[in-house]
Amino acid sequence: MAAMSDVLLRVGRLNYVWTNTESLLIYIIAHLLRVEKDAAIVVFLTLNTTRARIDLVERLAKLASTSAADRKAILSAMSRLKKESKTRNKYNHCIYSFDEKGEISSTQLMRLVEDDKEIRYGKIEQMDAREIDLLEKSIAEIVAISRALWAFIHASPRISGEL
């Protein structure tokens, strides 16, 4: 099983890279709406979930006024971000189970699964080397998404002056 400090260090890194990457949506919103950063911050903070923010960015990117190149770059980044949000949500909204040594042995999702006959909750996954590797890969992918968004932002004539 994974040492608690190893898991918590990675979950902390996951949250750090996620928050920094999600905040870049402010600049993407400013670019797509053709507004100043302050206005984009108001829009960003008014939408209080990651899902709502990503939905807004995707919908704005799909407007006819968005160039094909911008649309492709933004939708690609949002698709990647949505995929990684599953990992982030898992580790932020799960229950951790511990072994007899006090180490994290598994995660259990806090979600109901209902069918015609029963209600179950919480898919359980072992916190093993494979899971730690998946967590590391997710962190690396979020960093890569952040770099792609920064490259887009720096190339934008609308917002590069506000950095």
XYZ file of C-alpha atoms in Angstrom:
163
model
C 0.000 0.000 0.000
C 1.024 3.585 -0.538
C 2.497 5.644 2.255
C 0.057 8.309 3.373
C 2.628 11.065 2.902
C 3.235 9.939 -0.710
C -0.473 9.981 -1.514
C -1.121 13.299 0.203
C 1.888 14.900 -1.488
C 0.547 13.850 -4.887
C -3.023 14.924 -4.103
C -1.643 18.287 -2.998
C 0.334 18.584 -6.237
C -2.755 17.559 -8.205
C -4.761 20.358 -6.565
C -1.987 22.882 -7.051
C -1.562 22.226 -10.773
C -5.327 21.993 -11.246
C -6.050 25.339 -9.589
C -3.311 27.092 -11.535
C -4.514 25.584 -14.799
C -8.190 26.308 -14.170
C -7.388 29.941 -13.400
C -6.007 30.280 -16.940
C -9.597 30.022 -18.136
C -9.888 33.676 -17.092
C -7.611 34.629 -19.997
C -9.395 32.284 -22.388
C -12.724 33.859 -21.425
C -11.235 37.338 -21.922
C -9.953 36.290 -25.345
C -13.242 34.762 -26.474
C -15.464 37.539 -25.134
C -13.039 40.262 -26.208
C -13.136 41.850 -22.762
C -10.599 43.068 -20.243
C -9.211 40.657 -17.672
C -11.284 42.258 -14.875
C -14.519 41.461 -16.692
C -13.352 37.905 -17.366
C -12.553 37.474 -13.664
C -16.116 38.486 -12.788
C -17.494 35.920 -15.245
C -15.076 33.225 -14.007
C -15.913 33.792 -10.332
C -19.651 34.019 -10.990
C -19.532 30.478 -12.357
C -18.762 28.518 -9.225
C -17.978 25.099 -10.677
C -15.239 23.863 -12.936
C -17.831 22.200 -15.131
C -19.705 25.481 -15.672
C -16.484 27.292 -16.534
C -15.415 24.657 -19.043
C -18.928 24.592 -20.553
C -18.827 28.358 -21.011
C -15.410 28.273 -22.668
C -16.472 25.444 -24.989
C -19.688 27.202 -25.968
C -17.891 30.474 -26.641
C -15.282 28.636 -28.703
C -18.040 27.134 -30.855
C -19.456 30.522 -31.835
C -19.066 31.522 -35.467
C -17.024 34.555 -34.392
C -14.250 32.277 -33.104
C -11.598 31.445 -35.661
C -11.222 27.806 -36.650
C -7.674 27.704 -35.256
C -8.751 29.131 -31.899
C -11.750 26.808 -31.762
C -9.574 23.765 -32.393
C -6.953 24.741 -29.813
C -9.466 25.660 -27.126
C -11.744 22.652 -27.603
C -8.748 20.330 -27.567
C -7.495 21.803 -24.299
C -10.977 21.659 -22.734
C -11.395 18.036 -23.771
C -8.109 17.174 -22.106
C -9.024 19.175 -19.009
C -12.402 17.433 -18.684
C -10.676 14.060 -18.856
C -8.310 15.017 -16.045
C -11.129 16.490 -13.968
C -12.260 12.921 -13.279
C -9.011 12.201 -11.468
C -9.146 15.489 -9.586
C -12.751 14.863 -8.534
C -11.937 11.331 -7.478
C -9.193 12.369 -5.086
C -11.044 15.392 -3.749
C -14.349 13.651 -3.129
C -13.396 10.162 -2.011
C -13.064 8.458 1.318
C -9.630 7.029 2.050
C -9.383 3.634 3.721
C -6.369 2.733 5.827
C -4.564 -0.506 6.518
C -3.372 -1.762 9.919
C -0.182 0.345 9.602
C -2.165 3.538 9.051
C -1.252 3.773 5.370
C -3.822 4.555 2.701
C -4.939 1.251 1.230
C -7.813 2.278 -1.025
C -10.142 5.009 -2.153
C -13.907 4.808 -2.183
C -15.905 7.150 -4.383
C -18.758 9.019 -2.752
C -21.306 8.411 -5.462
C -24.500 6.366 -5.558
C -24.940 3.764 -8.269
C -28.524 2.687 -8.624
C -30.145 0.042 -10.795
C -33.553 -1.665 -10.754
C -32.698 -3.899 -7.792
C -30.266 -2.127 -5.532
C -28.383 0.955 -4.547
C -24.639 0.756 -4.138
C -22.190 3.432 -3.318
C -18.566 4.009 -3.677
C -16.441 2.188 -6.173
C -13.391 0.977 -4.261
C -9.941 1.129 -5.833
C -6.705 -0.048 -4.298
C -4.076 2.613 -3.688
C -1.191 0.691 -5.160
C 1.797 1.467 -7.380
C -0.426 1.437 -10.474
C -2.766 4.017 -8.931
C 0.150 6.207 -7.839
C 1.464 6.063 -11.418
C -1.947 7.106 -12.774
C -1.991 10.014 -10.337
C 1.489 11.103 -11.490
C 0.424 10.869 -15.137
C -2.631 13.014 -14.440
C -0.479 15.658 -12.757
C 1.888 15.657 -15.749
C -1.024 15.965 -18.195
C -2.521 18.910 -16.308
C 0.884 20.618 -16.416
C 0.999 19.981 -20.178
C -2.500 21.464 -20.578
C -1.379 24.496 -18.594
C 1.589 24.976 -20.910
C -0.673 24.696 -23.965
C -3.049 27.283 -22.522
C -0.153 29.615 -21.704
C 1.146 29.291 -25.273
C -2.324 30.171 -26.565
C -2.597 33.121 -24.171
C 0.816 34.509 -25.095
C -0.072 34.252 -28.789
C -3.351 36.127 -28.325
C -3.090 39.754 -29.442
C -6.196 40.475 -27.340
C -4.820 39.425 -23.976
C -1.046 39.132 -24.152
C -0.734 42.786 -23.082
C -2.638 42.095 -19.857
C -0.177 39.537 -18.540
